[in-house]
Structures are given as structure tokens and as C-alpha cells.
mmCIF file of C-alpha atoms in Angstrom:
data_model
loop_
_atom_site.group_PDB
_atom_site.id
_atom_site.type_symbol
_atom_site.label_atom_id
_atom_site.label_comp_id
_atom_site.label_asym_id
_atom_site.label_seq_id
_atom_site.Cartn_x
_atom_site.Cartn_y
_atom_site.Cartn_z
ATOM 1 C CA MET A 1221 -20.316 -62.976 0.430
ATOM 2 C CA SER A 1222 -18.691 -63.261 -3.028
ATOM 3 C CA ARG A 1223 -15.199 -62.552 -3.917
ATOM 4 C CA GLU A 1224 -16.297 -59.322 -5.739
ATOM 5 C CA ASP A 1225 -17.374 -58.021 -2.437
ATOM 6 C CA VAL A 1226 -13.917 -58.129 -0.908
ATOM 7 C CA LEU A 1227 -11.540 -58.222 -3.615
ATOM 8 C CA VAL A 1228 -10.790 -56.169 -6.830
ATOM 9 C CA SER A 1229 -8.457 -56.892 -9.585
ATOM 10 C CA ALA A 1230 -5.539 -54.880 -10.724
ATOM 11 C CA ALA A 1231 -7.263 -54.104 -13.987
ATOM 12 C CA TRP A 1232 -10.320 -52.945 -12.240
ATOM 13 C CA SER A 1233 -8.068 -50.710 -10.035
ATOM 14 C CA GLU A 1234 -6.343 -49.019 -12.645
ATOM 15 C CA GLU A 1235 -9.633 -48.107 -14.288
ATOM 16 C CA ASN A 1236 -10.871 -46.696 -11.047
ATOM 17 C CA LEU A 1237 -7.795 -44.799 -9.940
ATOM 18 C CA SER A 1238 -9.673 -41.382 -10.128
ATOM 19 C CA ALA A 1239 -13.092 -42.890 -9.515
ATOM 20 C CA PRO A 1240 -15.223 -40.795 -7.119
ATOM 21 C CA GLY A 1241 -15.628 -42.403 -3.783
ATOM 22 C CA VAL A 1242 -12.859 -44.817 -4.119
ATOM 23 C CA VAL A 1243 -9.541 -44.435 -2.082
ATOM 24 C CA PHE A 1244 -6.403 -46.531 -2.656
ATOM 25 C CA VAL A 1245 -4.356 -47.100 0.589
ATOM 26 C CA GLU A 1246 -0.879 -48.831 0.683
ATOM 27 C CA VAL A 1247 0.151 -50.589 3.829
ATOM 28 C CA ASP A 1248 3.541 -52.534 3.683
ATOM 29 C CA GLU A 1249 5.630 -54.188 6.345
ATOM 30 C CA ASP A 1250 8.486 -51.977 4.825
ATOM 31 C CA THR A 1251 7.139 -48.619 5.560
ATOM 32 C CA THR A 1252 9.412 -46.817 3.166
ATOM 33 C CA ALA A 1253 8.243 -49.059 0.337
ATOM 34 C CA TYR A 1254 5.502 -46.300 -0.532
ATOM 35 C CA ASP A 1255 8.053 -43.597 -0.990
ATOM 36 C CA GLY A 1256 10.061 -45.760 -3.673
ATOM 37 C CA GLY A 1257 6.792 -45.739 -5.853
ATOM 38 C CA HIS A 1258 3.019 -46.233 -5.267
ATOM 39 C CA ILE A 1259 -0.191 -46.734 -6.980
ATOM 40 C CA PRO A 1260 -1.162 -43.274 -8.469
ATOM 41 C CA GLY A 1261 -3.278 -41.300 -6.003
ATOM 42 C CA ALA A 1262 -2.912 -43.862 -3.156
ATOM 43 C CA VAL A 1263 -2.351 -42.613 0.422
ATOM 44 C CA LYS A 1264 0.017 -44.395 3.010
ATOM 45 C CA ILE A 1265 -0.885 -45.945 6.173
ATOM 46 C CA ASP A 1266 2.226 -46.684 8.557
ATOM 47 C CA TRP A 1267 1.203 -49.829 10.393
ATOM 48 C CA ARG A 1268 3.908 -49.407 13.057
ATOM 49 C CA ASN A 1269 3.359 -45.727 13.837
ATOM 50 C CA GLU A 1270 -0.297 -45.020 12.863
ATOM 51 C CA LEU A 1271 -2.187 -48.189 13.782
ATOM 52 C CA GLN A 1272 -0.493 -48.837 17.166
ATOM 53 C CA ASP A 1273 -1.134 -47.287 20.537
ATOM 54 C CA PRO A 1274 2.254 -45.505 21.249
ATOM 55 C CA VAL A 1275 2.214 -46.343 24.969
ATOM 56 C CA ARG A 1276 0.327 -49.601 25.641
ATOM 57 C CA ARG A 1277 0.249 -52.804 23.517
ATOM 58 C CA ASP A 1278 -2.855 -52.430 21.604
ATOM 59 C CA PHE A 1279 -4.447 -50.837 18.609
ATOM 60 C CA VAL A 1280 -5.113 -47.138 18.359
ATOM 61 C CA ASP A 1281 -8.670 -46.791 19.891
ATOM 62 C CA ARG A 1282 -11.765 -45.501 18.300
ATOM 63 C CA ALA A 1283 -10.963 -41.934 18.680
ATOM 64 C CA GLY A 1284 -7.453 -42.656 17.305
ATOM 65 C CA PHE A 1285 -8.824 -44.464 14.384
ATOM 66 C CA GLU A 1286 -11.277 -41.598 13.592
ATOM 67 C CA LYS A 1287 -8.370 -39.064 13.681
ATOM 68 C CA LEU A 1288 -6.201 -41.206 11.431
ATOM 69 C CA LEU A 1289 -8.825 -41.811 8.494
ATOM 70 C CA SER A 1290 -9.981 -38.148 8.745
ATOM 71 C CA ALA A 1291 -6.299 -37.135 8.311
ATOM 72 C CA LYS A 1292 -5.830 -39.346 5.317
ATOM 73 C CA GLY A 1293 -9.100 -37.987 3.651
ATOM 74 C CA ILE A 1294 -11.159 -41.055 3.944
ATOM 75 C CA SER A 1295 -14.844 -40.783 4.643
ATOM 76 C CA ASN A 1296 -17.403 -43.097 5.888
ATOM 77 C CA ASP A 1297 -18.962 -43.680 2.456
ATOM 78 C CA ASP A 1298 -15.562 -44.250 0.684
ATOM 79 C CA THR A 1299 -14.742 -47.612 -0.755
ATOM 80 C CA VAL A 1300 -11.224 -48.180 0.555
ATOM 81 C CA VAL A 1301 -9.011 -50.487 -1.632
ATOM 82 C CA LEU A 1302 -5.931 -51.845 0.344
ATOM 83 C CA TYR A 1303 -2.761 -53.031 -1.008
ATOM 84 C CA GLY A 1304 0.823 -53.790 -0.076
ATOM 85 C CA GLY A 1305 3.817 -56.093 -0.728
ATOM 86 C CA ASN A 1306 4.344 -59.605 0.237
ATOM 87 C CA ASN A 1307 0.950 -61.030 -0.818
ATOM 88 C CA ASN A 1308 -0.873 -58.257 0.829
ATOM 89 C CA TRP A 1309 0.642 -59.205 4.322
ATOM 90 C CA PHE A 1310 0.119 -55.973 6.153
ATOM 91 C CA ALA A 1311 -2.647 -55.017 3.918
ATOM 92 C CA ALA A 1312 -4.797 -57.755 5.023
ATOM 93 C CA TYR A 1313 -3.802 -56.651 8.710
ATOM 94 C CA ALA A 1314 -5.269 -53.087 7.810
ATOM 95 C CA TYR A 1315 -8.286 -54.634 6.138
ATOM 96 C CA TRP A 1316 -9.117 -56.415 9.513
ATOM 97 C CA TYR A 1317 -8.593 -53.173 11.296
ATOM 98 C CA PHE A 1318 -11.195 -51.468 9.085
ATOM 99 C CA LYS A 1319 -13.599 -54.202 9.604
ATOM 100 C CA LEU A 1320 -12.864 -54.160 13.384
ATOM 101 C CA TYR A 1321 -13.854 -50.518 13.475
ATOM 102 C CA GLY A 1322 -17.021 -50.933 11.225
ATOM 103 C CA HIS A 1323 -15.911 -49.797 7.781
ATOM 104 C CA ASP A 1324 -17.830 -52.241 5.527
ATOM 105 C CA ALA A 1325 -16.767 -50.761 2.284
ATOM 106 C CA VAL A 1326 -13.193 -52.102 2.246
ATOM 107 C CA LYS A 1327 -11.417 -54.400 -0.219
ATOM 108 C CA LEU A 1328 -7.985 -56.026 -1.002
ATOM 109 C CA LEU A 1329 -6.384 -55.304 -4.413
ATOM 110 C CA ASP A 1330 -5.917 -59.026 -5.265
ATOM 111 C CA GLY A 1331 -2.116 -59.674 -5.538
ATOM 112 C CA GLY A 1332 -1.160 -56.336 -4.225
ATOM 113 C CA ARG A 1333 1.702 -54.537 -5.171
ATOM 114 C CA LYS A 1334 3.500 -57.723 -6.550
ATOM 115 C CA LYS A 1335 0.717 -58.223 -9.146
ATOM 116 C CA TRP A 1336 0.504 -54.596 -10.007
ATOM 117 C CA GLU A 1337 4.244 -54.429 -10.793
ATOM 118 C CA LEU A 1338 4.098 -57.883 -12.644
ATOM 119 C CA ASP A 1339 1.480 -56.317 -14.908
ATOM 120 C CA GLY A 1340 3.565 -53.481 -15.516
ATOM 121 C CA ARG A 1341 1.100 -50.874 -14.229
ATOM 122 C CA PRO A 1342 2.002 -47.249 -13.311
ATOM 123 C CA LEU A 1343 3.685 -46.205 -10.106
ATOM 124 C CA ASP A 1344 4.139 -42.779 -8.818
ATOM 125 C CA LYS A 1345 6.515 -41.068 -6.307
ATOM 126 C CA GLU A 1346 4.168 -38.104 -5.674
ATOM 127 C CA GLN A 1347 3.371 -37.880 -1.825
ATOM 128 C CA VAL A 1348 -0.536 -37.595 -1.977
ATOM 129 C CA GLU A 1349 -2.492 -35.555 0.492
ATOM 130 C CA ARG A 1350 -6.301 -35.831 0.290
ATOM 131 C CA PRO A 1351 -8.651 -33.073 1.880
ATOM 132 C CA ALA A 1352 -9.228 -33.979 5.614
ATOM 133 C CA THR A 1353 -12.580 -35.327 6.552
ATOM 134 C CA SER A 1354 -14.604 -35.961 9.705
ATOM 135 C CA TYR A 1355 -14.613 -39.851 9.842
ATOM 136 C CA THR A 1356 -16.890 -41.622 12.494
ATOM 137 C CA ALA A 1357 -15.803 -45.134 13.603
ATOM 138 C CA GLN A 1358 -17.919 -47.797 15.191
ATOM 139 C CA GLU A 1359 -17.079 -49.529 18.504
ATOM 140 C CA GLN A 1360 -14.600 -52.601 17.900
ATOM 141 C CA ASP A 1361 -16.415 -55.639 16.611
ATOM 142 C CA LEU A 1362 -15.063 -58.177 18.983
ATOM 143 C CA ALA A 1363 -16.822 -61.006 17.097
ATOM 144 C CA ILE A 1364 -13.541 -60.830 14.930
ATOM 145 C CA ARG A 1365 -10.915 -60.533 17.732
ATOM 146 C CA ALA A 1366 -9.755 -62.908 20.118
ATOM 147 C CA PHE A 1367 -8.137 -62.390 23.525
ATOM 148 C CA ARG A 1368 -5.825 -64.652 25.547
ATOM 149 C CA ASP A 1369 -8.252 -66.166 28.003
ATOM 150 C CA GLU A 1370 -10.483 -67.181 25.025
ATOM 151 C CA VAL A 1371 -7.518 -68.683 23.394
ATOM 152 C CA VAL A 1372 -6.592 -70.728 26.335
ATOM 153 C CA ASP A 1373 -10.020 -71.866 26.594
ATOM 154 C CA ALA A 1374 -10.114 -72.891 22.965
ATOM 155 C CA ILE A 1375 -7.349 -75.591 23.318
ATOM 156 C CA GLY A 1376 -8.888 -78.684 22.193
ATOM 157 C CA ASN A 1377 -12.580 -77.074 21.656
ATOM 158 C CA LYS A 1378 -11.961 -74.771 18.680
ATOM 159 C CA ASN A 1379 -9.932 -74.782 15.382
ATOM 160 C CA LEU A 1380 -6.625 -73.102 16.544
ATOM 161 C CA VAL A 1381 -4.872 -72.243 13.263
ATOM 162 C CA ASP A 1382 -1.144 -71.235 13.614
ATOM 163 C CA VAL A 1383 -0.253 -69.578 10.242
ATOM 164 C CA ARG A 1384 3.484 -69.189 11.135
ATOM 165 C CA SER A 1385 6.211 -70.972 9.227
ATOM 166 C CA PRO A 1386 6.867 -74.645 10.204
ATOM 167 C CA ASP A 1387 10.102 -73.616 12.016
ATOM 168 C CA GLU A 1388 8.259 -71.131 14.176
ATOM 169 C CA PHE A 1389 5.418 -73.529 14.891
ATOM 170 C CA SER A 1390 7.860 -76.417 15.900
ATOM 171 C CA GLY A 1391 9.838 -74.224 18.108
ATOM 172 C CA LYS A 1392 13.133 -73.815 16.092
ATOM 173 C CA LEU A 1393 12.423 -70.052 15.660
ATOM 174 C CA LEU A 1394 10.670 -67.386 17.645
ATOM 175 C CA ALA A 1395 10.015 -65.054 14.500
ATOM 176 C CA PRO A 1396 10.488 -65.266 10.816
ATOM 177 C CA ALA A 1397 13.894 -66.029 9.856
ATOM 178 C CA HIS A 1398 14.503 -62.591 8.440
ATOM 179 C CA LEU A 1399 13.636 -60.982 11.726
ATOM 180 C CA PRO A 1400 15.381 -60.738 15.142
ATOM 181 C CA GLN A 1401 14.539 -63.856 17.314
ATOM 182 C CA GLU A 1402 12.898 -62.086 20.114
ATOM 183 C CA GLN A 1403 9.615 -60.892 21.665
ATOM 184 C CA ALA A 1404 8.632 -63.995 23.342
ATOM 185 C CA GLN A 1405 9.948 -65.930 26.215
ATOM 186 C CA ARG A 1406 9.178 -69.452 24.876
ATOM 187 C CA ALA A 1407 9.140 -71.051 21.384
ATOM 188 C CA GLY A 1408 6.609 -73.545 20.316
ATOM 189 C CA HIS A 1409 2.925 -73.514 19.575
ATOM 190 C CA ILE A 1410 -0.467 -73.629 21.319
ATOM 191 C CA PRO A 1411 -1.608 -77.303 22.047
ATOM 192 C CA SER A 1412 -4.310 -78.705 19.421
ATOM 193 C CA ALA A 1413 -3.282 -76.028 16.885
ATOM 194 C CA ILE A 1414 -2.863 -76.966 13.150
ATOM 195 C CA ASN A 1415 0.007 -75.456 11.190
ATOM 196 C CA VAL A 1416 -1.193 -73.916 7.938
ATOM 197 C CA PRO A 1417 1.370 -71.255 6.848
ATOM 198 C CA TRP A 1418 -0.497 -67.931 5.775
ATOM 199 C CA SER A 1419 1.377 -67.802 2.281
ATOM 200 C CA LYS A 1420 -0.166 -71.072 1.254
ATOM 201 C CA ALA A 1421 -3.378 -69.177 0.529
ATOM 202 C CA ALA A 1422 -1.485 -67.152 -2.260
ATOM 203 C CA ASN A 1423 -0.562 -67.826 -5.840
ATOM 204 C CA GLU A 1424 2.743 -67.098 -7.228
ATOM 205 C CA ASP A 1425 1.596 -63.736 -8.376
ATOM 206 C CA GLY A 1426 0.333 -62.786 -4.892
ATOM 207 C CA THR A 1427 -3.493 -63.207 -5.892
ATOM 208 C CA PHE A 1428 -5.587 -65.536 -3.403
ATOM 209 C CA ARG A 1429 -6.134 -69.266 -4.652
ATOM 210 C CA SER A 1430 -9.425 -70.312 -5.625
ATOM 211 C CA ASN A 1431 -12.039 -71.172 -2.888
ATOM 212 C CA GLU A 1432 -11.879 -74.856 -3.889
ATOM 213 C CA GLU A 1433 -7.929 -74.718 -3.431
ATOM 214 C CA LEU A 1434 -8.341 -73.037 -0.046
ATOM 215 C CA ALA A 1435 -10.862 -75.343 1.268
ATOM 216 C CA GLU A 1436 -8.607 -78.290 0.296
ATOM 217 C CA ILE A 1437 -5.535 -76.744 1.930
ATOM 218 C CA TYR A 1438 -7.224 -76.132 5.186
ATOM 219 C CA GLY A 1439 -9.192 -79.353 5.105
ATOM 220 C CA GLU A 1440 -6.121 -81.492 4.667
ATOM 221 C CA ALA A 1441 -4.545 -79.996 7.649
ATOM 222 C CA GLY A 1442 -7.502 -80.790 9.788
ATOM 223 C CA PHE A 1443 -9.542 -77.799 9.845
ATOM 224 C CA ASP A 1444 -13.197 -78.574 11.050
ATOM 225 C CA GLY A 1445 -15.519 -76.187 9.453
ATOM 226 C CA SER A 1446 -18.304 -76.908 12.061
ATOM 227 C CA ARG A 1447 -16.069 -75.473 14.904
ATOM 228 C CA LYS A 1448 -15.342 -71.895 15.779
ATOM 229 C CA THR A 1449 -11.884 -70.692 14.774
ATOM 230 C CA ILE A 1450 -9.078 -68.656 16.209
ATOM 231 C CA ALA A 1451 -6.146 -67.910 13.885
ATOM 232 C CA TYR A 1452 -2.758 -66.643 15.197
ATOM 233 C CA CYS A 1453 0.821 -65.884 14.213
ATOM 234 C CA ARG A 1454 3.462 -63.702 15.923
ATOM 235 C CA ILE A 1455 1.759 -60.281 16.243
ATOM 236 C CA GLY A 1456 -1.653 -60.756 14.235
ATOM 237 C CA GLU A 1457 -0.608 -59.588 10.741
ATOM 238 C CA ARG A 1458 -0.033 -62.930 9.018
ATOM 239 C CA SER A 1459 -3.106 -64.426 10.853
ATOM 240 C CA SER A 1460 -5.188 -61.562 9.424
ATOM 241 C CA HIS A 1461 -4.301 -62.758 5.923
ATOM 242 C CA THR A 1462 -5.631 -66.246 7.053
ATOM 243 C CA TRP A 1463 -8.596 -64.686 8.707
ATOM 244 C CA PHE A 1464 -9.457 -62.993 5.362
ATOM 245 C CA ALA A 1465 -9.244 -66.394 3.656
ATOM 246 C CA LEU A 1466 -11.479 -68.227 6.150
ATOM 247 C CA HIS A 1467 -13.993 -65.601 6.937
ATOM 248 C CA GLU A 1468 -14.156 -63.339 3.872
ATOM 249 C CA LEU A 1469 -13.422 -65.783 0.981
ATOM 250 C CA LEU A 1470 -14.590 -69.221 2.343
ATOM 251 C CA GLY A 1471 -17.428 -67.737 4.496
ATOM 252 C CA HIS A 1472 -16.838 -69.459 7.825
ATOM 253 C CA GLU A 1473 -18.718 -67.109 10.160
ATOM 254 C CA ASP A 1474 -17.097 -67.598 13.492
ATOM 255 C CA VAL A 1475 -13.566 -66.849 12.929
ATOM 256 C CA LYS A 1476 -11.377 -64.565 15.118
ATOM 257 C CA ASN A 1477 -7.919 -63.060 14.788
ATOM 258 C CA TYR A 1478 -5.831 -63.376 17.981
ATOM 259 C CA ASP A 1479 -3.621 -60.243 17.566
ATOM 260 C CA GLY A 1480 -1.664 -60.973 20.693
ATOM 261 C CA SER A 1481 -0.474 -64.149 18.978
ATOM 262 C CA TRP A 1482 2.812 -65.733 19.954
ATOM 263 C CA THR A 1483 4.427 -62.581 21.272
ATOM 264 C CA GLU A 1484 1.817 -62.544 24.036
ATOM 265 C CA TYR A 1485 1.156 -66.297 24.263
ATOM 266 C CA GLY A 1486 4.812 -67.366 24.314
ATOM 267 C CA SER A 1487 5.391 -65.149 27.280
ATOM 268 C CA LEU A 1488 2.323 -66.028 29.596
ATOM 269 C CA VAL A 1489 3.164 -67.854 32.696
ATOM 270 C CA GLY A 1490 1.696 -71.157 33.275
ATOM 271 C CA VAL A 1491 0.011 -71.844 29.883
ATOM 272 C CA PRO A 1492 0.511 -74.876 27.977
ATOM 273 C CA VAL A 1493 3.019 -75.053 25.166
ATOM 274 C CA GLU A 1494 3.833 -77.779 22.777
ATOM 275 C CA LEU A 1495 7.051 -78.245 20.570
ATOM 276 C CA GLY A 1496 7.545 -80.321 17.422
ATOM 277 C CA SER A 1497 6.057 -80.369 13.868
ATOM 278 C CA GLY A 1498 2.513 -81.702 14.511
ATOM 279 C CA LYS A 1499 0.490 -81.612 11.172
ATOM 280 C CA GLU A 1500 1.312 -79.115 8.646
ATOM 281 C CA ALA A 1501 -0.550 -78.431 5.529
#
């Protein structure tokens, strides 16, 4: 898989804003960012209210994903270009969702909102509504999703890549510093995990580093390319970005995202937990 299969540039995106069969979708941590200005013609997906099951802790199911994409005017044949703020943090999360439910023609706008704005490209405040479609999703591709029992079994046997900040990894914090310190009973990290903060994969302008740079970053942290891999963070969104770097860019085939991540693992009874800095990239 080449970069062109999974990434598009800001220049390409501006040239294809009105191209048939191309749909731009904004997904941001700050779900109000879209209203302040977005790429012309882009629709919005609210990760908190539209991608999560409203009752149990899980994603929307297959039927829910079909309903969502149908309402957004996305069809099975469309090429979906996802973007957002903060180095495509939540856009990568949505990308992983699309892949989970079998939508192959999905790409990230390399650099996301940051690169778009740095280039001085146009933004629009118009609320975009596309004609509804009848989208059909596939069953979840569990080859890219890890669950807690597999994670426990992976200790010492697979690459466990903790993509949180060094302070979260060491146990000083439960969550990123700008968020409430909650949602897990214990701090620390999964034993045998390496710490490669997700943002190390990005350049200053939000674009992804070169494959050579990425391979060096993960290799220096102790990543073993011959092993199966599970990436995790706090709720699975930052680790989606790392999953993208390892699976989609570097081409490691057996890479899973543990979306339960630390908010699940850090509240489990009887599982091993380590404190301390370990080896950070």
C-alpha cells in the first residue's frame, strides 16, 4: 500500500472539493470546531454523539453506522476524505471506524485542518446537508480491533504500543493534562509496553513524517516488526493515529487498535500494571 492510497494532500483536496464521488468529512475532538469554519462542502461527524453507542460502552453497531452514513449522504462508492484538528487526532479515529465497517475508499487529508489553515485555504460556515443515501456496511473487521483478553495475553508476547504521553505512561496522570483526571481506577501502563507518544508521528504542520522517520522512531523504542502489535491509549482515539502509521503507512499487517484502552484496562480487577517511565521514544 502506498501513501497515495491512504493520504491526500491539501492541494489535491482543494482541487477536488466538487469532484463527483468524493466526500469530505470533518471529525474533531472539539465537536464545535466545524461550526466556526470548515472545508467547503464538508459534512460533520460528531465522534461523541454519532459514533458511540448511547447506552453501553461500544461503537454504534453495523445498523447504526449504516444509518449515520446514509444520513450524511455517503454512499458505498464514495471516496471519503477525513480531516480534523490536532494532527488529525479524531479523524484517524474515524478512519479506523470506516475500515472497521469495511469502507475501503477512505483517506486522510494529510495535515488535516492545521495544514489547510497554514496554507491559507478557504473555510466556510455553511451547514452542509447532502442528499440521503442507502449505505450498506460490512460486519466489523476484528482483524484490526483488540479486546481486553487478547491484550492481557499479549503481555510479553506481542508489541504493546502505549501511545499516551510519558506522564500518563509512568502513572503521573490518568489522562492528557488538559482533561479531567478520571475514567480509570489505576494509573500506569500495561507491562512490556513501549511508549511512543502518538504525536511523534507528525511533523510541525500536522502531516505525517516520512516512512523512514516513522520506522526509526518505532524501532528506537523497541518495536519488533516481526511481532503482532496492539496499540492503545486512553479511549482508542490516539492509538488509531498510531494504528494508521504502523498499518497503513509502514505496512505492518497484524496491527490492532485496543479501543477499550486505559479507561478499560486501568479499571480491571487483578490484571498486572506497571509504574515508571520505561523506555520512551
